[in-house]
Tab-separated table of C-alpha atoms in Angstrom:
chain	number	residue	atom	x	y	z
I	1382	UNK	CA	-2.413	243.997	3.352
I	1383	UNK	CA	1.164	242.739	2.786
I	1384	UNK	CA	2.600	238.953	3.062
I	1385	UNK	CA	5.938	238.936	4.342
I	1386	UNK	CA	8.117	235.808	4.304
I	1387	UNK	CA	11.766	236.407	5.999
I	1388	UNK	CA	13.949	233.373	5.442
I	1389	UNK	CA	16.922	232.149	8.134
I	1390	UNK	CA	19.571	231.279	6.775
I	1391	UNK	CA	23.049	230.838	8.006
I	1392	UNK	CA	24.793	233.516	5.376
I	1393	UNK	CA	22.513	236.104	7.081
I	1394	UNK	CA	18.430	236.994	6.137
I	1395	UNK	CA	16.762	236.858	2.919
I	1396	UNK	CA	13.651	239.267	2.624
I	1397	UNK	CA	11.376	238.332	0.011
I	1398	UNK	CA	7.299	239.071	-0.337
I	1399	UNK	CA	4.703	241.162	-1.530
I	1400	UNK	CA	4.537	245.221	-1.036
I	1401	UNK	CA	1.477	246.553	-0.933
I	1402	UNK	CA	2.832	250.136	-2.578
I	1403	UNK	CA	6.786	249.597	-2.969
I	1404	UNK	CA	5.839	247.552	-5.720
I	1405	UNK	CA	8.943	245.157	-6.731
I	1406	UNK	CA	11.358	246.850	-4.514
I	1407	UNK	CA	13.117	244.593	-2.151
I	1408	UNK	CA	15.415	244.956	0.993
I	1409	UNK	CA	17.331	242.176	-0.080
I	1410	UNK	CA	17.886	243.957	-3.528
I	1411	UNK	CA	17.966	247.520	-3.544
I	1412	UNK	CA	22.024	248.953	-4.189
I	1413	UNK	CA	22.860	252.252	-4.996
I	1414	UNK	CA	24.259	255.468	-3.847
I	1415	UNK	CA	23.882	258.914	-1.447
I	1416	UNK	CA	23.320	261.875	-2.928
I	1417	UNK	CA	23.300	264.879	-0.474
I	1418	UNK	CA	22.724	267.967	-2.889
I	1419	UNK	CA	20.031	268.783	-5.740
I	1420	UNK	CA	19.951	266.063	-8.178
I	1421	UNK	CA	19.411	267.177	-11.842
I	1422	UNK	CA	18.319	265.371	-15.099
I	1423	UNK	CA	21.532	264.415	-15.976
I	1424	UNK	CA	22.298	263.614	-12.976
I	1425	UNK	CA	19.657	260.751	-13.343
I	1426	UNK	CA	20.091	259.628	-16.428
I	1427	UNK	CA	23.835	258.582	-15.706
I	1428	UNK	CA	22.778	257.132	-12.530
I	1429	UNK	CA	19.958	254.872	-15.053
I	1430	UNK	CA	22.808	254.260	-17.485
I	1431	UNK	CA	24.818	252.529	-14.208
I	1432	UNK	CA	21.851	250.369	-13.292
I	1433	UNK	CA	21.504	252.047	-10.313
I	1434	UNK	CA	18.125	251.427	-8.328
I	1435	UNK	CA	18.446	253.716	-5.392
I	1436	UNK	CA	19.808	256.762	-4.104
I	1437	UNK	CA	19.618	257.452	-0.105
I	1438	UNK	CA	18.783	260.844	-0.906
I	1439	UNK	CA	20.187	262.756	2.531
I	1440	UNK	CA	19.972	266.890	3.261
I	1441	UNK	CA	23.176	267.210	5.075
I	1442	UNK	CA	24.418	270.468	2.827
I	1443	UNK	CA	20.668	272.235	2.633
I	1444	UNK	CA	18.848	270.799	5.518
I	1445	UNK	CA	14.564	270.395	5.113
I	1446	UNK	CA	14.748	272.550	8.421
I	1447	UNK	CA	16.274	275.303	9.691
I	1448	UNK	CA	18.761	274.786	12.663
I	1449	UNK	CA	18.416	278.005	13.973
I	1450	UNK	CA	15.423	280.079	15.692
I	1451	UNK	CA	12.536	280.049	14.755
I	1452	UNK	CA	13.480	276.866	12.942
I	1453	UNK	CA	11.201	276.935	9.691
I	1454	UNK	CA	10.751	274.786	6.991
I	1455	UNK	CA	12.848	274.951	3.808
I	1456	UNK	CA	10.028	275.335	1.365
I	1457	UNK	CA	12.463	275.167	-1.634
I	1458	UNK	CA	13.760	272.544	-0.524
I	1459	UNK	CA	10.652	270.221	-0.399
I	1460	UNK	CA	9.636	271.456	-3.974
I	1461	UNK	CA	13.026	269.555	-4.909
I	1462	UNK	CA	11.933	266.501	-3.118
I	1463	UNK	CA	8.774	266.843	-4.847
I	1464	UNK	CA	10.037	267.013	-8.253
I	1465	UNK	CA	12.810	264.079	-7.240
I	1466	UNK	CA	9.900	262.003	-6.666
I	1467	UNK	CA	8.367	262.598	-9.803
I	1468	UNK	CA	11.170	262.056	-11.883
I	1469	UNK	CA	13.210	259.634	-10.514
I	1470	UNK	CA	9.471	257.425	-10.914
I	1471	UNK	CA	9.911	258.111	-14.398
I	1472	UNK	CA	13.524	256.664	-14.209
I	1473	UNK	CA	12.977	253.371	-12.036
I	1474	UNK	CA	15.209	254.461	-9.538
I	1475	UNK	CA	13.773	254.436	-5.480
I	1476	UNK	CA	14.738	256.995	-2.969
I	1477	UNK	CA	15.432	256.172	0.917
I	1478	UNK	CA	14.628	259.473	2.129
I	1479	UNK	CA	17.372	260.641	4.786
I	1480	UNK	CA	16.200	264.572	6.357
I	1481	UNK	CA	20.367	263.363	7.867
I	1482	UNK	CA	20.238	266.592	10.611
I	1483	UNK	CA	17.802	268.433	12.408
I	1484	UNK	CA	17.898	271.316	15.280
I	1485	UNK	CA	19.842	269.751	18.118
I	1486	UNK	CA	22.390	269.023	16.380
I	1487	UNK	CA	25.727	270.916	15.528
I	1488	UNK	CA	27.232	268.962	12.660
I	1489	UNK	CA	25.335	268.471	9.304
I	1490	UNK	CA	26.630	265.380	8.468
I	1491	UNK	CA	26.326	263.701	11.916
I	1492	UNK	CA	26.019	263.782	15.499
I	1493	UNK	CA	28.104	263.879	18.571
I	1494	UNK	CA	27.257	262.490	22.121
I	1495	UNK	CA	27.171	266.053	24.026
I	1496	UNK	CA	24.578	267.326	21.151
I	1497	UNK	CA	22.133	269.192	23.113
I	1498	UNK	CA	19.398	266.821	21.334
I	1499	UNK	CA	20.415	263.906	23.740
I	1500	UNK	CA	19.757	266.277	26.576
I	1501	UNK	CA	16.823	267.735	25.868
I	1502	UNK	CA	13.568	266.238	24.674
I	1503	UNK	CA	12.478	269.204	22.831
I	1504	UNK	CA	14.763	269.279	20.119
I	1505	UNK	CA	13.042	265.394	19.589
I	1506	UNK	CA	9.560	267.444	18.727
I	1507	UNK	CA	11.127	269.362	15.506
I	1508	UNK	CA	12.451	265.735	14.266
I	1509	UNK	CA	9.370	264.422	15.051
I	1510	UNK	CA	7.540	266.622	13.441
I	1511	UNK	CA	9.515	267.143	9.932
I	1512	UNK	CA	8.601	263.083	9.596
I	1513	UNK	CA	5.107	263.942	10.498
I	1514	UNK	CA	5.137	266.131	7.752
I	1515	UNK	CA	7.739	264.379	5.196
I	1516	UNK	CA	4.797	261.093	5.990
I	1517	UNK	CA	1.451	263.007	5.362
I	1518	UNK	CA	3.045	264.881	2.021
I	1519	UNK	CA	4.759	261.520	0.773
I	1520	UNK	CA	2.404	259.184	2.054
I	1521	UNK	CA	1.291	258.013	-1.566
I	1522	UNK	CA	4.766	258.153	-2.810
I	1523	UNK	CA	5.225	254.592	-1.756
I	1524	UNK	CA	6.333	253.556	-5.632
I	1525	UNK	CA	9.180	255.824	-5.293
I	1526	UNK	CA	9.992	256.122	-1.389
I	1527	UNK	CA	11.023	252.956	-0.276
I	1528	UNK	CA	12.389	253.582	3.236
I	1529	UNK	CA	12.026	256.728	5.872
I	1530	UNK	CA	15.952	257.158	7.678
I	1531	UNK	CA	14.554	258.270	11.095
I	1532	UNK	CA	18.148	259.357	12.545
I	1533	UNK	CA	21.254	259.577	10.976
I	1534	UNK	CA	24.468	258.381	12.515
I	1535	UNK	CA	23.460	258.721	16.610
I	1536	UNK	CA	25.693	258.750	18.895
I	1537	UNK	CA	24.619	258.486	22.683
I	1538	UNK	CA	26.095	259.666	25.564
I	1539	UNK	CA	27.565	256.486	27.447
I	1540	UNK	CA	25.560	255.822	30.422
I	1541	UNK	CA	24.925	253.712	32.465
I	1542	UNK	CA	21.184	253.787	32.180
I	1543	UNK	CA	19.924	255.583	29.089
I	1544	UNK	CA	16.826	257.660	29.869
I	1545	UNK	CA	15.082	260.855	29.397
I	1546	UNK	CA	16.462	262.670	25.995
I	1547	UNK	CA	18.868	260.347	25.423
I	1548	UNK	CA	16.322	257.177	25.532
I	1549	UNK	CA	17.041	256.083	21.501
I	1550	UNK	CA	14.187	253.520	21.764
I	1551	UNK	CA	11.570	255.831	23.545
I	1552	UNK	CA	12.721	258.437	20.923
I	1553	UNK	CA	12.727	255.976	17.836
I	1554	UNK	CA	9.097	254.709	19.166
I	1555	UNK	CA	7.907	258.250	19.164
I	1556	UNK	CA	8.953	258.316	15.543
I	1557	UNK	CA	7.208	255.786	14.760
I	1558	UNK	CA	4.270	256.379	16.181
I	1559	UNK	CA	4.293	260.098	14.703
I	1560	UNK	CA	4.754	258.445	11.120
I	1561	UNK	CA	2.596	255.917	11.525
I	1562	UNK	CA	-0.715	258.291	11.676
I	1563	UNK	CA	-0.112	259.291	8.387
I	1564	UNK	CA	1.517	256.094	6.520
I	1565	UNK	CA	0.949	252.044	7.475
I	1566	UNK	CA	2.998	250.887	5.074
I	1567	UNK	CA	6.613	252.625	4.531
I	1568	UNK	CA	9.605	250.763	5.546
I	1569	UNK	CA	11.112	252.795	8.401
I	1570	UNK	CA	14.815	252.260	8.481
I	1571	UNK	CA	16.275	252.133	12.462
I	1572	UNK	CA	20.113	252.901	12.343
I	1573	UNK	CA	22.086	251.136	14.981
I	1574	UNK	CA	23.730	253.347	17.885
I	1575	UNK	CA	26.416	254.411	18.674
I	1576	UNK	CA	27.456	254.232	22.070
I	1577	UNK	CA	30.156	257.196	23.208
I	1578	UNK	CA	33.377	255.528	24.207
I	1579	UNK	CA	32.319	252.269	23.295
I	1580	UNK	CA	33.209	249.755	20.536
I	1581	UNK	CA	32.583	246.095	18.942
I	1582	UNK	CA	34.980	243.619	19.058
I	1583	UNK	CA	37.901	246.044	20.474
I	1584	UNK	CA	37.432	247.423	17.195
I	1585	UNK	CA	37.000	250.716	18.379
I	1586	UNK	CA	34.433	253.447	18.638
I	1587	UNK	CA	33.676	254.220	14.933
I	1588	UNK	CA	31.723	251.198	14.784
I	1589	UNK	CA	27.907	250.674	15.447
I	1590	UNK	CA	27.931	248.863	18.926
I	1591	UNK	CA	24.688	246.428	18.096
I	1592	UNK	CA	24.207	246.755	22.115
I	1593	UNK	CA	22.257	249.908	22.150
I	1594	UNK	CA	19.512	248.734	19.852
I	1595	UNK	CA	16.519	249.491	21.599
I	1596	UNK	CA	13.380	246.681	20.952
I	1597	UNK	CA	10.846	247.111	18.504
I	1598	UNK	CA	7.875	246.120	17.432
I	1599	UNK	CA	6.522	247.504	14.178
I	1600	UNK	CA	6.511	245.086	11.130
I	1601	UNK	CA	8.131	247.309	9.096
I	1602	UNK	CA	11.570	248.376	10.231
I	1603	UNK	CA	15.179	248.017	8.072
I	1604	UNK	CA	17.832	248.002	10.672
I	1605	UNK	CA	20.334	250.082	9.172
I	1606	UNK	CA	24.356	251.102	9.789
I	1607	UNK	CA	27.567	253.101	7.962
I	1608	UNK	CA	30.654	250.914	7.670
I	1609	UNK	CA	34.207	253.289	7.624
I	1610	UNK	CA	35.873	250.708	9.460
I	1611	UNK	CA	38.975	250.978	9.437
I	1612	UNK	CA	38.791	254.338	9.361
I	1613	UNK	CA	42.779	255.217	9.523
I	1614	UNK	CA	42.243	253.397	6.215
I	1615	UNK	CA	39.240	255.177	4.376
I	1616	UNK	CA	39.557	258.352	5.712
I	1617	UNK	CA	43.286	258.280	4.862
I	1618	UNK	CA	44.698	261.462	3.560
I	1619	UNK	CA	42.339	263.710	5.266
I	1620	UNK	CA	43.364	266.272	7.440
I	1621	UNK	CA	42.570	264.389	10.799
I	1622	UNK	CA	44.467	261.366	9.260
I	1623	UNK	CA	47.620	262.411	7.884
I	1624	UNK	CA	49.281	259.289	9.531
I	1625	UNK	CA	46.755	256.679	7.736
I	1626	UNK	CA	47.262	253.485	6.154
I	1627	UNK	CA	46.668	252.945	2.003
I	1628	UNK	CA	47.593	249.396	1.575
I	1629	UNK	CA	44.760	247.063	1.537
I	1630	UNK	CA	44.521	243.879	2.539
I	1631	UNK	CA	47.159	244.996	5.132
I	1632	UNK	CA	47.943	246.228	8.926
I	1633	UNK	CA	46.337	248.946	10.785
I	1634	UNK	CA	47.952	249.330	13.799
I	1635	UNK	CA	48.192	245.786	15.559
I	1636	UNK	CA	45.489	244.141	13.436
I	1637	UNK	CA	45.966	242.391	10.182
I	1638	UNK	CA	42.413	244.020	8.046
I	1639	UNK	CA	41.166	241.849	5.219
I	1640	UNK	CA	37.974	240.159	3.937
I	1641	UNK	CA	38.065	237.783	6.729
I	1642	UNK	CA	38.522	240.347	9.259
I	1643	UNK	CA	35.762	242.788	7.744
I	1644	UNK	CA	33.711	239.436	8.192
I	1645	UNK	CA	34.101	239.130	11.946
I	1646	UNK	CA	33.619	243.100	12.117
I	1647	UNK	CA	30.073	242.794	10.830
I	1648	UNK	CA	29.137	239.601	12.321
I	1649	UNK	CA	27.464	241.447	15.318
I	1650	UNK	CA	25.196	242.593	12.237
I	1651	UNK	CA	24.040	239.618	11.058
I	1652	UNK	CA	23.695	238.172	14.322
I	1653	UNK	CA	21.324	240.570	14.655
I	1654	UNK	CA	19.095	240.757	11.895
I	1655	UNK	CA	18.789	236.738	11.927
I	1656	UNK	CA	17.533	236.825	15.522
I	1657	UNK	CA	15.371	239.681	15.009
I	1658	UNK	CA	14.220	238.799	11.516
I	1659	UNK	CA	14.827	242.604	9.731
I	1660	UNK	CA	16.125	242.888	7.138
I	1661	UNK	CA	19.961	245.300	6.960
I	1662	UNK	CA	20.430	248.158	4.604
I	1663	UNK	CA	23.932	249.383	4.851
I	1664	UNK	CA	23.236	252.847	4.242
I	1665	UNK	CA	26.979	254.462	3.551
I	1666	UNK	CA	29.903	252.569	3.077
I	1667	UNK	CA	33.327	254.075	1.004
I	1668	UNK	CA	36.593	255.027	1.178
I	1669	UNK	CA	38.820	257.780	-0.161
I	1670	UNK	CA	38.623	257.684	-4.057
I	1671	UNK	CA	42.873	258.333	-3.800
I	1672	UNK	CA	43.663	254.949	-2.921
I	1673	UNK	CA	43.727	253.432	-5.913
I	1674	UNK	CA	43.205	249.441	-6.357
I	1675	UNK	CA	43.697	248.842	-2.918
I	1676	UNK	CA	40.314	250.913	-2.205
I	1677	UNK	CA	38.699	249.701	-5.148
I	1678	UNK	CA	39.643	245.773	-3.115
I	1679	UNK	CA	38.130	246.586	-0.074
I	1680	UNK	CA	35.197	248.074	-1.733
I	1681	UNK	CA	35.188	244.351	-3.869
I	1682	UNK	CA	35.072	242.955	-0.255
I	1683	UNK	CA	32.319	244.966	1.247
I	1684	UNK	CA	30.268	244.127	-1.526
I	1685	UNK	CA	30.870	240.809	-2.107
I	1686	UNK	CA	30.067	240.520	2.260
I	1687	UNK	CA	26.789	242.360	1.793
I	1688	UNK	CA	25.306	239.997	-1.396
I	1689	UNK	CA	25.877	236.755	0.478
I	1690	UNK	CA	24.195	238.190	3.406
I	1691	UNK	CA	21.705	240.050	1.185
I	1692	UNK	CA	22.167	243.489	2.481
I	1693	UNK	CA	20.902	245.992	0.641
I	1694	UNK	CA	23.344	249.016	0.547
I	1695	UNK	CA	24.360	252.303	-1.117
I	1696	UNK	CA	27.713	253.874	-1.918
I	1697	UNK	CA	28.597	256.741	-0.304
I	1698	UNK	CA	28.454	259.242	-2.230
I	1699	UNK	CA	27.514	260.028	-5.486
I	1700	UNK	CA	28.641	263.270	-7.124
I	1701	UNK	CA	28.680	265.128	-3.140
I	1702	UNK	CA	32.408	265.701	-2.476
I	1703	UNK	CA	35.310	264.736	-3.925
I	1704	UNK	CA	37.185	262.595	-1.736
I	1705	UNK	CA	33.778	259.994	-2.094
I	1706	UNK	CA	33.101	260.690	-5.624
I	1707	UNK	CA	33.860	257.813	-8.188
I	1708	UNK	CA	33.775	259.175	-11.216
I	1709	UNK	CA	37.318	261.186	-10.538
I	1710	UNK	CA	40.537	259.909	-10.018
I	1711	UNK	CA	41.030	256.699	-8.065
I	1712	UNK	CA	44.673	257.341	-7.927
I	1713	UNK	CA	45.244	260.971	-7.912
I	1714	UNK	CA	43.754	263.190	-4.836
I	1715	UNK	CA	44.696	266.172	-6.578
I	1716	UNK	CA	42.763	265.934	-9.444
I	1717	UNK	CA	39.517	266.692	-9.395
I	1718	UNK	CA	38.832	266.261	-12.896
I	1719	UNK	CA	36.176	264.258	-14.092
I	1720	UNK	CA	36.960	261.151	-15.489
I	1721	UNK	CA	33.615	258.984	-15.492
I	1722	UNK	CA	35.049	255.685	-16.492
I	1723	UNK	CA	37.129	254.590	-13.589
I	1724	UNK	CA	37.818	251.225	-12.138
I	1725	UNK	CA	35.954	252.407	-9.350
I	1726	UNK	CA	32.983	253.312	-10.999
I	1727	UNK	CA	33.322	249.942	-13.499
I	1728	UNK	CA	32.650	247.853	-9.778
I	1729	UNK	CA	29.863	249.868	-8.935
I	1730	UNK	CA	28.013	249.700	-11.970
I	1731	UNK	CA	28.990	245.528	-12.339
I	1732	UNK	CA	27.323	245.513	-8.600
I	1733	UNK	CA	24.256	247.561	-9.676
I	1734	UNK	CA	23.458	245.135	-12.170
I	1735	UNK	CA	22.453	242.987	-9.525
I	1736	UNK	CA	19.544	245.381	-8.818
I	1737	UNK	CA	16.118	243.986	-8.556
I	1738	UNK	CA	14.209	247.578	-8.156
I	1739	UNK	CA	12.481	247.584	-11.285
C-alpha cells in the first residue's frame, strides 16, 4: 500500500509520499497542458522539448461516447487512447484522463444547469459506465494515468435542496464506487461546482462556488477547478465579448483585477484543500493568446499563485484552437500563423521546468 504525508501549511497544501503505481508523479508537481484532439509524434516530442510533464488529455471535439441513440462507444477513439498511453510512457509525460462530455449533455466543452443530465438519473449510468470501462481497460496504466476527471465543468441547477439527478455528491460517490471495482489506486480528480446563479466573493457566476462541494471520503481524490476569471478579460475579443477589457493589471467593471485580487479570488480554494487535506489541480486556466504582454502578466500571476500554494495545473490548451494556442501570435488575433517561439510559450516552458514527473 501507499504512505501519504499531506503537510499544512499556511501558503496552501504540500502533497508529498509514495505511489504505489504513479511512480514519481506528484500533485504538488505535475504542470502542463489540455489537449482535446489526436495527439501525434510530433506533437509529443515538442511537448518533451518544453519540459512538459502532463497533458489533461480531454474528448470534447470526438467524444469516447456517442451522444446520441443508441449511444455506443467510439472504438477508434479508445485505440488512440491506447496508443497515447504507450507513447507518451516512452516520453515521460503523464496524462489526466478527461472523457470532458457524455450523453446528457448538449455542449461538448461543458455543461449548463437545465442539461437534462441534472434531471434525470439515467443519463448518470452512461457516465458511469464509460469510467467503469476507461478503469478496467486502464487499470494497469497507473505509470502513465495519473488522475481520472470524473465531470467536467458542472453546473447545478440552484436549489434549494439538491437531490435526486442533480445530487453532485450522490452522483460523484457513484463514480467512485463504479471505478473503484476495477482500480484502488488512481487519483480521482473531483471538480468543484458550480452553482447556477451563484458566485464567490460577488465575483460572479463564472467562478467555482467552493459551497457545493459535496463530502468525501476516499483517500484518493484531487479537488480540481478552471480559473477564466475575469472572464470580460480572457475571453476578450470573442464574439460574446466584444465589449471586453485587454489591459492587465487593470479595471473590469467596478473592480481593480491584479495579483492581489486573483489572490483573494482563489482563497476559497485553498481554504479548502487545507481543511480537507487534498491536494488542488487547476485543470484549465488561459486567456486569449491576442492580448499580448498584458495576458502573458496575468498568466505570470496565475502561475506564480499556484507554485506557492503547490497546485498542480495545466494550460489550457495546447495546439486545440486558436484563440488558446501559444505557439501563434500573442499580439495579433488575425494571424494564425505559427510562430512557436513566443513570449507566451517562453513562460510556459520556464514554468514546466519546474516539473517533477519524471
Amino acid at each position: 500500500m501507499f504512505r501519504r504525508t499531506f503537510l499544512k501549511a499556511a501558503a496552501g497544501v504540500c502533497f508529498s509520499g509514495a505511489f504505489s503505481k504513479v511512480g514519481a508523479a506528484s500533485w504538488s508537481g505535475a504542470r502542463g497542458v489540455n489537449c482535446n484532439f489526436a495527439l501525434a509524434e510530433e506533437d509529443l516530442v515538442r511537448l518533451r522539448s518544453l519540459n512538459c510533464c502532463l497533458v489533461r488529455q480531454s474528448f470534447a471535439f470526438r467524444p469516447l461516447i456517442s451522444k446520441e441513440p443508441p449511444y455506443h462507444y467510439d472504438e477508434e477513439m479508445f485505440r488512440y487512447l491506447r496508443w497515447l498511453v504507450d507513447r507518451t510512457r516512452e516520453y515521460g509525460i503523464k496524462i489526466v484522463l478527461d472523457p470532458h462530455t457524455s450523453p446528457g449533455f448538449r455542449k461538448n466543452t461543458s455543461t449548463k444547469a437545465d442539461d437534462a443530465f441534472w434531471y434525470d438519473s439515467k443519463w448518470h449510468d452512461y457516465l458511469i459506465d464509460l469510467w467503469g470501462r476507461l478503469a478496467k481497460e486502464f487499470r494497469d496504466d497507473g505509470d502513465v494515468l495519473i488522475g481520472y476527471d470524473l465531470v467536467n465543468e458542472p453546473t447545478l441547477p440552484r436549489q434549494t435542496a439538491l437531490a435526486g439527478a442533480s445530487d453532485y455528491g450522490l452522483l460523484i460517490r457513484r463514480l467512485i464506487e463504479e471505478v473503484r471495482r476495477y482500480d484502488l489506486d488512481q487519483w480521482l480528480i473531483v471538480q468543484i461546482p458550480r452553482i447556477h446563479g451563484g458566485g464567490t466573493n460577488g465575483i460572479g457566476p463564472f467562478f467555482r462556488d467552493v459551497s457545493g462541494m459535496p463530502q468525501l471520503v476516499d483517500e484518493r481524490l484531487v479537488y480540481s477547478f478552471h480559473m477564466y476569471w475575469p472572464f470580460r478579460f480572457t475571453f476578450s475579443g470573442l464574439k460574446d465579448l466584444k465589449d471586453g477589457v485587454t489591459t492587465y493589471p487593470g479595471r473590469v467593471g467596478r473592480m481593480q483585477v491584479d495579483k492581489s485580487t486573483l489572490q483573494e479570488v482563489l482563497e476559497p480554494i485553498r481554504e479548502l484543500g487545507i481543511m480537507q487535506e487534498r491536494p488542488i489541480f487547476v485543470g484549465e486556466f488561459s486567456a486569449v493568446r491576442w492580448l499580448g504582454d498584458s495576458g502573458n502578466e496575468y498568466l505570470r500571476d496565475l502561475i506564480d499563485i499556484f507554485e506557492q500554494y503547490r497546485w498542480s495545473w495545466a494550460y489550457h490548451a495546447f495546439r486545440s484552437a486558436h484563440m488558446w494556442d501559444a505557439e501563434l501570435s500573442n499580439f495579433e488575433r488575425s494571424d494564425k500563423s505559427y510562430v512557436g517561439d513566443t513570449p507566451r510559450i517562453r513562460l510556459l516552458n520556464e514554468a514546466f521546468k519546474l516539473s517533477k514527473c519524471w
